[in-house]
Coordinates of C-alpha atoms and ligand atoms in Angstrom, one line a residue:
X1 CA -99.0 -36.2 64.0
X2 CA -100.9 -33.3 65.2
X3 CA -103.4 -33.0 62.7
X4 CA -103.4 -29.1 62.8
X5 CA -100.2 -28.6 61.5
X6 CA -100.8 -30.8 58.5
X7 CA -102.5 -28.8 55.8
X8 CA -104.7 -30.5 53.4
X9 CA -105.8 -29.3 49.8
X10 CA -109.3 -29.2 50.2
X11 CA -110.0 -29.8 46.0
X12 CA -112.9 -27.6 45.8
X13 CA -110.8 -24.4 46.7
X14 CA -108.2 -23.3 43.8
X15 CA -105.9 -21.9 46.3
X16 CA -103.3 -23.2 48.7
X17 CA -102.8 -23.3 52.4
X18 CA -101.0 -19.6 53.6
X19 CA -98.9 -19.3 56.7
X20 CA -97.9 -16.0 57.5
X21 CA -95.9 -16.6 60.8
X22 CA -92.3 -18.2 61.5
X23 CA -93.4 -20.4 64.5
X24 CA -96.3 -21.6 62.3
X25 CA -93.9 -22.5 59.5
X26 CA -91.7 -24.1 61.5
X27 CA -94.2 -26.9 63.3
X28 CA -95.6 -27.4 59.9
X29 CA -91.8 -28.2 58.4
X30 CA -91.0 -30.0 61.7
X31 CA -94.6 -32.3 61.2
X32 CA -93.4 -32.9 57.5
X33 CA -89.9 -34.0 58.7
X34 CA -91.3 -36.3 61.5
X35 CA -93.1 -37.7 58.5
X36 CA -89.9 -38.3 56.7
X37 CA -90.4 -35.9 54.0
X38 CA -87.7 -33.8 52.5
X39 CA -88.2 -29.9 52.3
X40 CA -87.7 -28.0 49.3
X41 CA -88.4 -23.9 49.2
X42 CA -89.2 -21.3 46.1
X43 CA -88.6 -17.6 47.2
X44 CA -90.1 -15.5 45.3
X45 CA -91.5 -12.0 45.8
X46 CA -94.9 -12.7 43.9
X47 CA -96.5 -11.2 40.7
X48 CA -95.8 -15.2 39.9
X49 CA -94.8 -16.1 36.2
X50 CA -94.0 -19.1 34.0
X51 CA -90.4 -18.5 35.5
X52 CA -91.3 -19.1 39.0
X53 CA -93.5 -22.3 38.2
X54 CA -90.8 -23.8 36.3
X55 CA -88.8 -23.6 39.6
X56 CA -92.0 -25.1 41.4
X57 CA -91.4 -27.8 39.3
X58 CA -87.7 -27.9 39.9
X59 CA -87.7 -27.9 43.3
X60 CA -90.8 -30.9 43.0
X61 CA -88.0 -33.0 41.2
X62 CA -85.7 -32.7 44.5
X63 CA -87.9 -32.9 47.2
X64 CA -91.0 -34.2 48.7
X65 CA -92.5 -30.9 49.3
X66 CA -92.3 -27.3 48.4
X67 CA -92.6 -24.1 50.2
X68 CA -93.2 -20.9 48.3
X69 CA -92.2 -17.8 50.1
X70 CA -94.2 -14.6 48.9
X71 CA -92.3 -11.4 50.4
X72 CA -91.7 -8.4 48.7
X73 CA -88.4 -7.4 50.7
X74 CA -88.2 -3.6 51.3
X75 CA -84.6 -3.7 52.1
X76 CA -83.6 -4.6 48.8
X77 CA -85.3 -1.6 47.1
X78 CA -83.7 1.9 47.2
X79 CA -86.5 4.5 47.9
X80 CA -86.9 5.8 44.3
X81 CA -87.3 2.3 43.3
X82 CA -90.9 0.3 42.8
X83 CA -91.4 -1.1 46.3
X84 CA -94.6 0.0 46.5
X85 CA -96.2 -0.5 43.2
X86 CA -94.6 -4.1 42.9
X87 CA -97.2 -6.7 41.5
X88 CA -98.7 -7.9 44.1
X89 CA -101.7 -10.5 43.4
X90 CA -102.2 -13.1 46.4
X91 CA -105.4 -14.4 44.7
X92 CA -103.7 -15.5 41.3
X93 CA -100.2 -16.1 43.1
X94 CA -102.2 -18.9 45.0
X95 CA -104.4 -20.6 42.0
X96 CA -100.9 -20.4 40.2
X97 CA -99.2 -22.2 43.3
X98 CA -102.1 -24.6 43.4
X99 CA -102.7 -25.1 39.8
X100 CA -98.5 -26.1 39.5
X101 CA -99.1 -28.7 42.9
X102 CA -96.8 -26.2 45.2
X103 CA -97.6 -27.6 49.1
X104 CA -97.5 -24.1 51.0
X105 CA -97.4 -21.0 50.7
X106 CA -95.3 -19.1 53.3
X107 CA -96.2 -15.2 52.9
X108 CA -94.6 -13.9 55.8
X109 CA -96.1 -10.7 58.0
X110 CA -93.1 -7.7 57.7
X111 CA -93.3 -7.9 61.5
X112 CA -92.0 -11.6 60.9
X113 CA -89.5 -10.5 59.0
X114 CA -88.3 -7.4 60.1
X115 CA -88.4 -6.4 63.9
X116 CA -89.1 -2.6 64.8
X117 CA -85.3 -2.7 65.8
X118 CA -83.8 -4.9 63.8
X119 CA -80.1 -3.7 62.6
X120 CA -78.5 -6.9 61.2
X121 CA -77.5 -7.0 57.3
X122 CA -75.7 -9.7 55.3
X123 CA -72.8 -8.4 52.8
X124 CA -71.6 -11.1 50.8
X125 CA -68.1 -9.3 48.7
X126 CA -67.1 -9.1 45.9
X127 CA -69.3 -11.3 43.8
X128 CA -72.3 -8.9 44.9
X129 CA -69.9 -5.9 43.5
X130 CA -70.5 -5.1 39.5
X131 CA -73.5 -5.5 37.3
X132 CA -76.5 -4.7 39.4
X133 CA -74.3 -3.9 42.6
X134 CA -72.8 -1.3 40.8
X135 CA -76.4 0.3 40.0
X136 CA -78.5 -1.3 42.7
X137 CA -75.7 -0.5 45.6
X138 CA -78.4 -1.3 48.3
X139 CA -80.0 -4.6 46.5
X140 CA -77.5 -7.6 47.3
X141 CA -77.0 -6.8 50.9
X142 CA -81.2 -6.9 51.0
X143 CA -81.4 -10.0 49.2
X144 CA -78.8 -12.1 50.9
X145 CA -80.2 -10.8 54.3
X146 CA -83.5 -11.7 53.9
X147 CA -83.2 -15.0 52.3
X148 CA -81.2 -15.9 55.2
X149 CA -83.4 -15.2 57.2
X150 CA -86.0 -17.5 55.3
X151 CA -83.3 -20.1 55.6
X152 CA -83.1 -19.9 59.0
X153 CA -87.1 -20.0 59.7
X154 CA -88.0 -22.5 56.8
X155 CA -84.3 -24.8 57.2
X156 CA -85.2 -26.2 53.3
X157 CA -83.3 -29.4 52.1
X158 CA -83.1 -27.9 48.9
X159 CA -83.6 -24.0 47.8
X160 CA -84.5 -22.9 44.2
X161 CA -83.3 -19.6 42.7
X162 CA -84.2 -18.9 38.8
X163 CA -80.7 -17.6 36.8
X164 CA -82.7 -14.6 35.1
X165 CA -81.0 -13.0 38.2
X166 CA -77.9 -14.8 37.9
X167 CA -75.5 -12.6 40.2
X168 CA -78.5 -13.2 42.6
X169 CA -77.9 -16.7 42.5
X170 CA -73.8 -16.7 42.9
X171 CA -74.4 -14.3 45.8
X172 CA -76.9 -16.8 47.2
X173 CA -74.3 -19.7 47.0
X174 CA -71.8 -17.9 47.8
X175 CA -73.4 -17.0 51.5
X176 CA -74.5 -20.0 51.7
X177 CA -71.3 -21.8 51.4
X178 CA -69.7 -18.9 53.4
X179 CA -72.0 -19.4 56.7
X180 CA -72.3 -23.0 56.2
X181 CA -76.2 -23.0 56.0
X182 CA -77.5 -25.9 55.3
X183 CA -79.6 -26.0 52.4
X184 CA -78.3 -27.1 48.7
X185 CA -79.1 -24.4 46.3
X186 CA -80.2 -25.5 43.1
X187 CA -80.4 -22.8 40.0
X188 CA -83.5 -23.2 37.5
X189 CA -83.3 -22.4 33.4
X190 CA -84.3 -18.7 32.4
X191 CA -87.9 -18.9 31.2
X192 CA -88.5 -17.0 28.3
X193 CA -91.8 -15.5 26.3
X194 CA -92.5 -16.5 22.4
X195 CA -90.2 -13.5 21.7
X196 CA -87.4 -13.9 23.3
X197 CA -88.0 -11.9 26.6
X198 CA -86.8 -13.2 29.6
X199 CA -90.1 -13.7 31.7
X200 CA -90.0 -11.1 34.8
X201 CA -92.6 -9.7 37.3
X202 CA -91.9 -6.1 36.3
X203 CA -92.9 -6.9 32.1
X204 CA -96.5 -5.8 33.4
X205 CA -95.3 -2.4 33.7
X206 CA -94.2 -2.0 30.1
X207 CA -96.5 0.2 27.7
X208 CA -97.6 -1.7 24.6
X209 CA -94.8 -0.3 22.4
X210 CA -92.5 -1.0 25.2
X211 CA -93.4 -4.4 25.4
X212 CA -92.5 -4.9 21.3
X213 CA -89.5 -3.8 21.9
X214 CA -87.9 -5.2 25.0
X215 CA -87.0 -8.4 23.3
X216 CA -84.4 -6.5 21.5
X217 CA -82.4 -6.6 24.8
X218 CA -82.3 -10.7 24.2
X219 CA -81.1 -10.4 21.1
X220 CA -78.2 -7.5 21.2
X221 CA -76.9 -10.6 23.7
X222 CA -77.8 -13.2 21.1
X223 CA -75.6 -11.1 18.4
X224 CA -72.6 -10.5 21.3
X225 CA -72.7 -14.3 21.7
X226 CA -72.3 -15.4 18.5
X227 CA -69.6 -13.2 17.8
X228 CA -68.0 -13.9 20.6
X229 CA -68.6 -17.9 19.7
X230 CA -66.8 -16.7 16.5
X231 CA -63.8 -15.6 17.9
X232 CA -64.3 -12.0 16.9
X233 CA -63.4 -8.6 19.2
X234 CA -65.8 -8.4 22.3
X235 CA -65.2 -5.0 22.3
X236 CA -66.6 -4.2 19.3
X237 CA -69.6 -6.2 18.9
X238 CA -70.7 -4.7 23.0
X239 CA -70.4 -1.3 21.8
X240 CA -72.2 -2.0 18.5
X241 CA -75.0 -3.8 20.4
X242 CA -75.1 -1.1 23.4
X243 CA -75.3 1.5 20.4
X244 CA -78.3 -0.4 18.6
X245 CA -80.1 -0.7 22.3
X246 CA -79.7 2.9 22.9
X247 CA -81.3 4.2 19.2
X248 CA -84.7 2.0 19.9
X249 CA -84.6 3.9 22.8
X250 CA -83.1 1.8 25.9
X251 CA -81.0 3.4 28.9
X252 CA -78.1 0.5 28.9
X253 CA -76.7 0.3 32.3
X254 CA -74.1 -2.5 31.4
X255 CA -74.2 -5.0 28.8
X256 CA -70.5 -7.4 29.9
X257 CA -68.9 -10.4 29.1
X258 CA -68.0 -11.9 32.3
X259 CA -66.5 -15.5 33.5
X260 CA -69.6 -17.2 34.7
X261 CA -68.1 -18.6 38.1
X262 CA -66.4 -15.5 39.3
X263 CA -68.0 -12.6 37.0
X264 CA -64.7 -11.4 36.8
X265 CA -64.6 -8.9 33.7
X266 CA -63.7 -10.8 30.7
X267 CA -60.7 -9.3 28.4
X268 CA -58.0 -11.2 26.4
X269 CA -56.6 -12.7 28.9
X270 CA -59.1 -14.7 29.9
X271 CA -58.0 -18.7 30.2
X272 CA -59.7 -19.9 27.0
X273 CA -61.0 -22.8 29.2
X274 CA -63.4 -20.3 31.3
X275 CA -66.9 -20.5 31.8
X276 CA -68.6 -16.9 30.0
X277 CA -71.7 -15.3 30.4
X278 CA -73.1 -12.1 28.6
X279 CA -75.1 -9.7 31.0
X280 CA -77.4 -6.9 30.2
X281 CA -79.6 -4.5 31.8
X282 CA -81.2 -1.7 30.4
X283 CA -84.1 0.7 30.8
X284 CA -87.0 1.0 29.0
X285 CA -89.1 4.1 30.3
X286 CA -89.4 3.2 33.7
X287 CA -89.2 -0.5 33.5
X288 CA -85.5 -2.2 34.3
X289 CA -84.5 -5.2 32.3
X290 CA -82.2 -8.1 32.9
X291 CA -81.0 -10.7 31.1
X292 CA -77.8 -13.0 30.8
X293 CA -76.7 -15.6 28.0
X294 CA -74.2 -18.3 28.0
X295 CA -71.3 -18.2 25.8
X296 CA -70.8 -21.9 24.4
X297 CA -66.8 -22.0 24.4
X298 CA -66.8 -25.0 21.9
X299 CA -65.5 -22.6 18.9
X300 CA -63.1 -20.2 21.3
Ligands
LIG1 O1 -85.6 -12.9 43.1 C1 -86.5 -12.5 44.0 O2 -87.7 -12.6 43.7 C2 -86.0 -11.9 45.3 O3 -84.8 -11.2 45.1 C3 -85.9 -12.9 46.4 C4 -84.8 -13.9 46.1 C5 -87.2 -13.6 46.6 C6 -85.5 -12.2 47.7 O4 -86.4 -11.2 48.1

């Protein structure tokens, strides 16, 4: 094997190799292969968290090596959104990577990613429509386009997607099934703090008082679930729990009960068998929170 392509871990340095272009990526995954190695990839957009190593890990359990892809994707942000004050922190991002026994980091140039004249965009239907592609119109048809793309230039046995963004990760499969790409994608727990909030790259933004309260978002779902696990009206206990959210002070944008396969809209006639998921994003200040709970149908 070429001994260039092969990147060692020197174990003085607390950082990992970094490729930044698609031909280099690919010689490196083609030297790995020739090796017999199987090929698992982690995108992420950085600002990494306990959430994103536990999918390190994840993808470690599947595969021989791992790729983590650091891109913060312009096309899935609209342009009042926080594309350019997104956590960005190569330096700790790497010692993370390193620390967690990643093999590469592939933090692509935008030139790699997006051509001057590029015009091509993936839209995936009707699982991308509702919850965030009701609010974030422009986000799905940015994120399934550019993970495609780091399908095609990375071709990963196995690809890891965390379920904090859970329609993120049914649009994922669903392209992927859909264009018959060949990668298995593999979803990874919801990593939470002490307190109950689901860990995400944009919690550095909230204020101090902010940060106390956004945990209230897990548990409005916690009190939906468990009346919901009791049988009792879904209606009631969403508006009571949007109500509560909205007094401390959160902007609710949805907070549903949805089938967790199709994120159809759950109501009463819903096939008591189904699979359901809560869903919730809100607003605190400027910071936007999701979360999602399962709904354990043992007591429906
Ligand atoms: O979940 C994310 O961090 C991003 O949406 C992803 C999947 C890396 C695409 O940019």
């Amino acid at each position: 094997m070429n001994s260039k392509l092969s990147f060692r871990i020197d174990p003085m340095t607390k950082t990992l190799p970094k490729i930044d272009t698609v031909l280099k990526l690919r010689q490196q995954v083609s030297a790995w292969r020739a090796q017999g190695y199987t090929i698992a990839l982690v995108p992420t957009m950085g600002g990494l968290h306990e959430g994103h190593l536990s999918l390190v890990d994840l993808a470690r359990q599947h595969c021989d090596r791992v790729i983590v892809s650091i891109f913060v994707n312009p096309t899935q942000f609209a342009p009042d959104e926080d594309f350019s004050t997104y956590p960005r922190d190569s330096k700790t991002d790497s010692e993370l990577l390193h620390q967690r026994g990643a093999d590469l980091i592939y933090q692509p140039l935008s030139s790699e990613m997006y051509a001057e004249n590029e015009t091509t965009r993936i839209t995936v239907g009707k699982i991308a429509q509702g919850l965030c592609g009701t609010s974030r119109p422009h986000f799905f048809e940015g994120v399934a386009t550019v993970v495609c793309k780091l399908l095609c230039q990375a071709s990963p046995d196995v690809t890891v997607f965390g379920e904090k963004d859970y329609q993120q990760l049914l649009v994922i499969q669903t392209m992927v099934r859909d264009l018959s790409i060949p990668t298995k994608i593999i979803g990874g727990k919801l990593i939470r703090e002490a307190d109950g909030l689901a860990m995400s790259s944009r919690n550095v933004y909230l204020t101090k008082p902010q940060r106390t309260k956004a945990p209230l978002l897990y548990k409005a779902l916690q009190q939906v679930v468990d009346i919901v696990e009791k049988g009792h009206s879904v209606t009631q206990s969403i508006k009571a729990a949007k109500s509560q959210l909205t007094n401390q002070g959160f902007v609710v944008d949805y907070l549903e009960l949805r089938d967790a396969d199709t994120l159809e809209l759950v109501d009463k006639d819903t096939k008591p068998d189904a699979r359901l998921r809560i869903f919730a994003a809100a607003s605190l200040g400027k910071t936007r929170l999701i979360d999602n709970l399962a709904v354990s149908n043992l007591e429906r």
